[in-house]
Amino acid sequence: MEVAAVYIWGGVLALVLLVFAMAVRIIKQYERGVLFRFGRVQRTLEPGFRLIIPVVDVLHRVSLRIVTLPIQSQGIITRDNVSVGVAAVAYFRVIDPVKSVVAIENVSAAIDQIAQTTLRKVVGQHTLDETLSETDRINLDIRENLDVITLAWGVEVTLVELKDIQLPDSMKRAMAKQAEAEREKRAKIINAEGEHLAAAALGEASDVMMAHPLALQLRNLQSLVEIGVDKNTTVVFPSPIMTTIAELNAFIAREAAAGVPVAPG
């Protein structure tokens, strides 16, 4: 009898431990527990040590952390009929654990599919130039379109980013030619502006030399000095010698008329 009692009490103890193990649930800090009792939602359990009724209760754990969802490259035809491949990445998190369990079967798979279709829809409404230059606006449009659908599932899309845009080879060559032509255009414009400024500066310099004829002679002498630095054996330098002699005689006459003695040559 004593042996039988030991076995009985041992079996009862094992059963109690089994029931206790089935009733104990540990919910992590980043999780919430959705408690079902006889198939009906009872409440949401907060993180910590929790007890449920075995067999009667079913607990679904829902993570509230942000989930990274890569959106595979989609073949898209833009509004100006250019075929491109666009890949993106979406970030979402659960904000209503009950809806995420009751309203949708698989949140990640559902968002993956709706994100692909939304990406094709939004990018297809823009031209190629807009897709390449206005990615911030496109990202915002995709996120807003996704939120309209996913909020009913208790999920919020926090961020969508286009991460890769694949262009056809012919389009890459055309864009390279366009960029090269644009650079050549800017170079020619800058060169023309430089010529314009140089011509204006030369015009101002010529006006000064017309007002002061001796300035031209000084400039000629300076040019001779610069040429002489190279130690050339022969220098041919055109100079208005007759004009210089006439100007020199006029200068001597003016000085003599003013009573200034002129040193004999």
Coordinates of C-alpha atoms in Angstrom, one line a residue:
M1 CA 0.0 0.0 0.0
E2 CA 2.8 2.4 0.8
V3 CA 4.5 1.7 -2.5
A4 CA 1.2 2.3 -4.3
A5 CA 0.6 5.5 -2.4
V6 CA 4.1 6.7 -3.4
Y7 CA 3.3 6.0 -7.1
I8 CA 0.0 7.8 -6.8
W9 CA 1.4 10.8 -5.2
G10 CA 4.2 10.8 -7.7
G11 CA 1.8 10.7 -10.6
V12 CA -0.3 13.5 -9.0
L13 CA 2.8 15.6 -8.6
A14 CA 3.9 15.0 -12.2
L15 CA 0.4 16.0 -13.4
V16 CA 0.5 19.2 -11.3
L17 CA 3.9 20.1 -12.7
L18 CA 2.7 19.4 -16.2
V19 CA -0.3 21.5 -15.8
F20 CA 1.8 24.3 -14.3
A21 CA 4.2 24.1 -17.1
M22 CA 1.4 24.4 -19.6
A23 CA -0.1 27.3 -17.8
V24 CA 3.1 29.4 -17.5
R25 CA 4.0 31.9 -20.2
I26 CA 6.8 34.4 -20.3
I27 CA 6.2 37.4 -22.6
K28 CA 9.3 39.4 -23.5
Q29 CA 9.6 43.2 -23.3
Y30 CA 9.2 43.7 -27.1
E31 CA 6.2 41.3 -27.3
R32 CA 2.5 41.4 -26.5
G33 CA 0.3 38.4 -25.9
V34 CA -3.1 38.0 -27.5
L35 CA -5.2 35.6 -25.3
F36 CA -7.9 33.5 -26.8
R37 CA -10.3 31.6 -24.6
F38 CA -12.6 29.1 -26.3
G39 CA -11.7 30.8 -29.6
R40 CA -12.6 34.3 -28.5
V41 CA -10.2 37.1 -27.9
Q42 CA -10.1 37.9 -24.2
R43 CA -7.4 40.6 -23.8
T44 CA -3.9 41.6 -24.5
L45 CA -1.2 40.5 -22.0
E46 CA 1.7 42.8 -21.1
P47 CA 5.3 41.6 -20.8
G48 CA 6.3 39.5 -17.8
F49 CA 5.3 36.2 -16.1
R50 CA 1.7 35.2 -17.1
L51 CA -0.5 32.2 -16.3
I52 CA -3.2 30.9 -18.6
I53 CA -5.7 28.0 -18.4
P54 CA -4.3 25.0 -20.2
V55 CA -6.3 23.6 -23.0
V56 CA -8.9 26.3 -22.6
D57 CA -6.6 29.3 -23.4
V58 CA -4.4 29.9 -26.4
L59 CA -1.8 32.6 -26.4
H60 CA -0.4 34.2 -29.5
R61 CA 2.8 36.3 -29.1
V62 CA 3.1 39.3 -31.3
S63 CA 6.4 41.2 -31.7
L64 CA 6.3 45.0 -31.7
R65 CA 9.8 45.5 -33.1
I66 CA 10.3 47.2 -36.5
V67 CA 10.7 44.6 -39.2
T68 CA 12.8 45.1 -42.3
L69 CA 11.2 43.9 -45.5
P70 CA 13.2 43.8 -48.7
I71 CA 11.0 44.4 -51.8
Q72 CA 12.5 42.5 -54.7
S73 CA 13.2 44.3 -58.0
Q74 CA 10.1 45.0 -60.0
G75 CA 9.9 45.5 -63.8
I76 CA 8.1 48.8 -64.2
I77 CA 7.2 50.9 -67.2
T78 CA 7.4 54.6 -66.4
R79 CA 5.0 57.2 -67.6
D80 CA 7.3 58.1 -70.5
N81 CA 7.4 54.4 -71.6
V82 CA 10.9 53.5 -70.2
S83 CA 11.3 50.0 -68.8
V84 CA 13.2 50.0 -65.5
G85 CA 13.8 47.6 -62.6
V86 CA 13.2 49.1 -59.2
A87 CA 14.0 47.5 -55.8
A88 CA 13.1 48.9 -52.5
V89 CA 13.1 48.2 -48.7
A90 CA 10.2 48.8 -46.3
Y91 CA 10.1 49.0 -42.5
F92 CA 7.0 48.3 -40.6
R93 CA 5.8 47.5 -37.0
V94 CA 2.7 46.2 -35.3
I95 CA 0.7 48.8 -33.5
D96 CA -2.4 46.7 -32.7
P97 CA -1.6 43.1 -31.7
V98 CA -5.2 42.0 -31.8
K99 CA -5.8 43.2 -35.4
S100 CA -2.5 41.7 -36.6
V101 CA -3.7 38.3 -35.4
V102 CA -7.4 38.5 -36.2
A103 CA -7.5 40.6 -39.4
I104 CA -4.7 39.0 -41.4
E105 CA -3.2 35.5 -41.5
N106 CA 0.4 36.4 -42.2
V107 CA 1.4 40.0 -41.8
S108 CA 4.8 39.8 -43.4
A109 CA 3.7 37.9 -46.5
A110 CA 0.7 40.3 -47.0
I111 CA 2.8 43.4 -46.7
D112 CA 5.4 42.0 -49.1
Q113 CA 2.8 41.4 -51.8
I114 CA 1.0 44.7 -51.3
A115 CA 4.3 46.6 -51.3
Q116 CA 5.3 45.1 -54.6
T117 CA 2.1 46.1 -56.3
T118 CA 2.2 49.6 -54.7
L119 CA 5.8 50.1 -55.9
R120 CA 4.8 49.3 -59.4
K121 CA 1.7 51.6 -59.2
V122 CA 3.5 54.6 -57.8
V123 CA 6.6 54.5 -59.9
G124 CA 4.6 53.9 -63.0
Q125 CA 2.9 57.3 -62.5
H126 CA 6.2 59.1 -62.8
T127 CA 8.6 59.7 -65.7
L128 CA 12.1 58.4 -65.6
D129 CA 13.6 61.8 -64.7
E130 CA 11.2 62.1 -61.8
T131 CA 12.0 58.6 -60.6
L132 CA 15.7 59.4 -60.6
S133 CA 15.5 62.9 -59.1
E134 CA 12.4 62.8 -56.8
T135 CA 13.0 59.6 -54.9
D136 CA 12.0 61.3 -51.6
R137 CA 8.5 62.2 -52.9
I138 CA 8.1 58.7 -54.4
N139 CA 9.1 57.1 -51.1
L140 CA 6.5 59.2 -49.2
D141 CA 3.8 58.3 -51.8
I142 CA 4.5 54.6 -51.5
R143 CA 4.4 54.7 -47.6
E144 CA 1.2 56.7 -47.6
N145 CA -0.5 54.2 -50.0
L146 CA 0.7 51.3 -47.9
D147 CA -0.6 52.8 -44.7
V148 CA -4.1 53.2 -46.1
I149 CA -4.2 49.4 -46.4
T150 CA -2.0 48.1 -43.5
L151 CA -3.6 50.2 -40.7
A152 CA -6.6 48.0 -41.0
W153 CA -4.3 45.1 -40.2
G154 CA -2.9 46.8 -37.1
V155 CA 0.4 47.5 -38.9
E156 CA 2.2 50.8 -39.5
V157 CA 4.7 51.3 -42.3
T158 CA 7.3 53.6 -40.9
L159 CA 9.6 54.0 -43.9
V160 CA 10.0 53.0 -47.5
E161 CA 13.2 53.6 -49.5
L162 CA 14.1 53.0 -53.1
K163 CA 17.5 51.3 -53.0
D164 CA 18.2 50.3 -56.6
I165 CA 17.1 51.5 -60.0
Q166 CA 18.2 49.4 -63.0
L167 CA 18.2 51.1 -66.4
P168 CA 18.5 49.5 -69.9
D169 CA 21.9 49.7 -71.5
S170 CA 20.6 51.8 -74.3
M171 CA 19.2 54.3 -71.8
K172 CA 22.5 54.4 -69.9
R173 CA 24.4 55.2 -73.2
A174 CA 21.9 57.9 -74.1
M175 CA 22.1 59.5 -70.6
A176 CA 26.0 59.4 -70.8
K177 CA 25.8 61.2 -74.2
Q178 CA 23.4 63.8 -72.7
A179 CA 25.7 64.4 -69.8
E180 CA 28.7 64.8 -72.0
A181 CA 26.8 67.2 -74.3
E182 CA 25.7 69.2 -71.2
R183 CA 29.3 69.5 -70.0
E184 CA 30.5 70.6 -73.4
K185 CA 27.7 73.2 -73.5
R186 CA 28.8 74.6 -70.1
A187 CA 32.4 74.7 -71.2
K188 CA 31.6 76.7 -74.3
I189 CA 29.5 79.1 -72.4
I190 CA 32.2 79.6 -69.8
N191 CA 34.8 80.1 -72.6
A192 CA 32.5 82.6 -74.3
E193 CA 32.0 84.5 -71.1
G194 CA 35.8 84.6 -70.6
E195 CA 36.3 86.0 -74.1
H196 CA 33.6 88.6 -73.4
L197 CA 35.3 89.8 -70.2
A198 CA 38.7 89.8 -71.9
A199 CA 37.4 91.9 -74.8
A200 CA 35.8 94.3 -72.3
A201 CA 39.1 94.6 -70.4
L202 CA 41.1 95.1 -73.6
G203 CA 38.6 97.8 -74.7
E204 CA 39.1 99.7 -71.4
A205 CA 42.9 99.3 -71.7
S206 CA 42.8 100.7 -75.2
D207 CA 40.8 103.7 -74.0
V208 CA 43.4 104.4 -71.4
M209 CA 46.3 104.1 -73.9
M210 CA 44.5 106.4 -76.3
A211 CA 44.3 109.0 -73.6
H212 CA 47.9 108.5 -72.6
P213 CA 50.0 107.6 -75.8
L214 CA 53.2 107.1 -73.8
A215 CA 51.5 104.2 -72.0
L216 CA 51.6 102.2 -75.2
Q217 CA 55.4 102.8 -75.5
L218 CA 55.9 101.7 -71.9
R219 CA 53.9 98.6 -72.7
N220 CA 56.1 97.9 -75.7
L221 CA 59.3 98.3 -73.7
Q222 CA 57.9 95.9 -71.1
S223 CA 57.2 93.4 -73.8
L224 CA 60.8 93.7 -75.0
V225 CA 62.1 93.1 -71.5
E226 CA 59.9 89.9 -71.2
I227 CA 61.2 88.7 -74.5
G228 CA 64.8 89.4 -73.5
V229 CA 64.5 87.0 -70.6
D230 CA 64.5 84.0 -73.1
K231 CA 67.9 85.2 -74.5
N232 CA 66.7 85.2 -78.1
T233 CA 69.4 86.2 -80.6
T234 CA 67.0 88.0 -82.9
V235 CA 63.8 89.9 -81.9
V236 CA 61.5 91.4 -84.5
F237 CA 59.2 93.9 -82.7
P238 CA 57.0 96.2 -84.7
S239 CA 57.0 99.7 -83.3
P240 CA 55.4 102.9 -84.5
I241 CA 58.8 104.7 -84.6
M242 CA 57.7 107.7 -86.5
T243 CA 54.8 108.3 -84.1
T244 CA 57.2 107.9 -81.2
I245 CA 59.6 110.6 -82.7
A246 CA 56.7 113.0 -83.3
E247 CA 55.4 112.5 -79.8
L248 CA 58.9 113.1 -78.4
N249 CA 59.4 116.3 -80.4
A250 CA 56.0 117.5 -79.2
F251 CA 56.9 116.7 -75.6
I252 CA 60.2 118.7 -76.0
A253 CA 58.3 121.6 -77.5
R254 CA 55.8 121.7 -74.7
E255 CA 58.6 121.6 -72.1
A256 CA 60.5 124.4 -73.9
A257 CA 57.4 126.6 -74.0
A258 CA 56.9 126.1 -70.3
G259 CA 60.4 127.4 -69.7
V260 CA 61.8 124.1 -68.5
P261 CA 65.4 123.6 -69.6
V262 CA 65.9 120.5 -71.7
A263 CA 69.2 118.6 -71.4
P264 CA 71.1 118.5 -74.7
G265 CA 71.1 115.1 -76.4

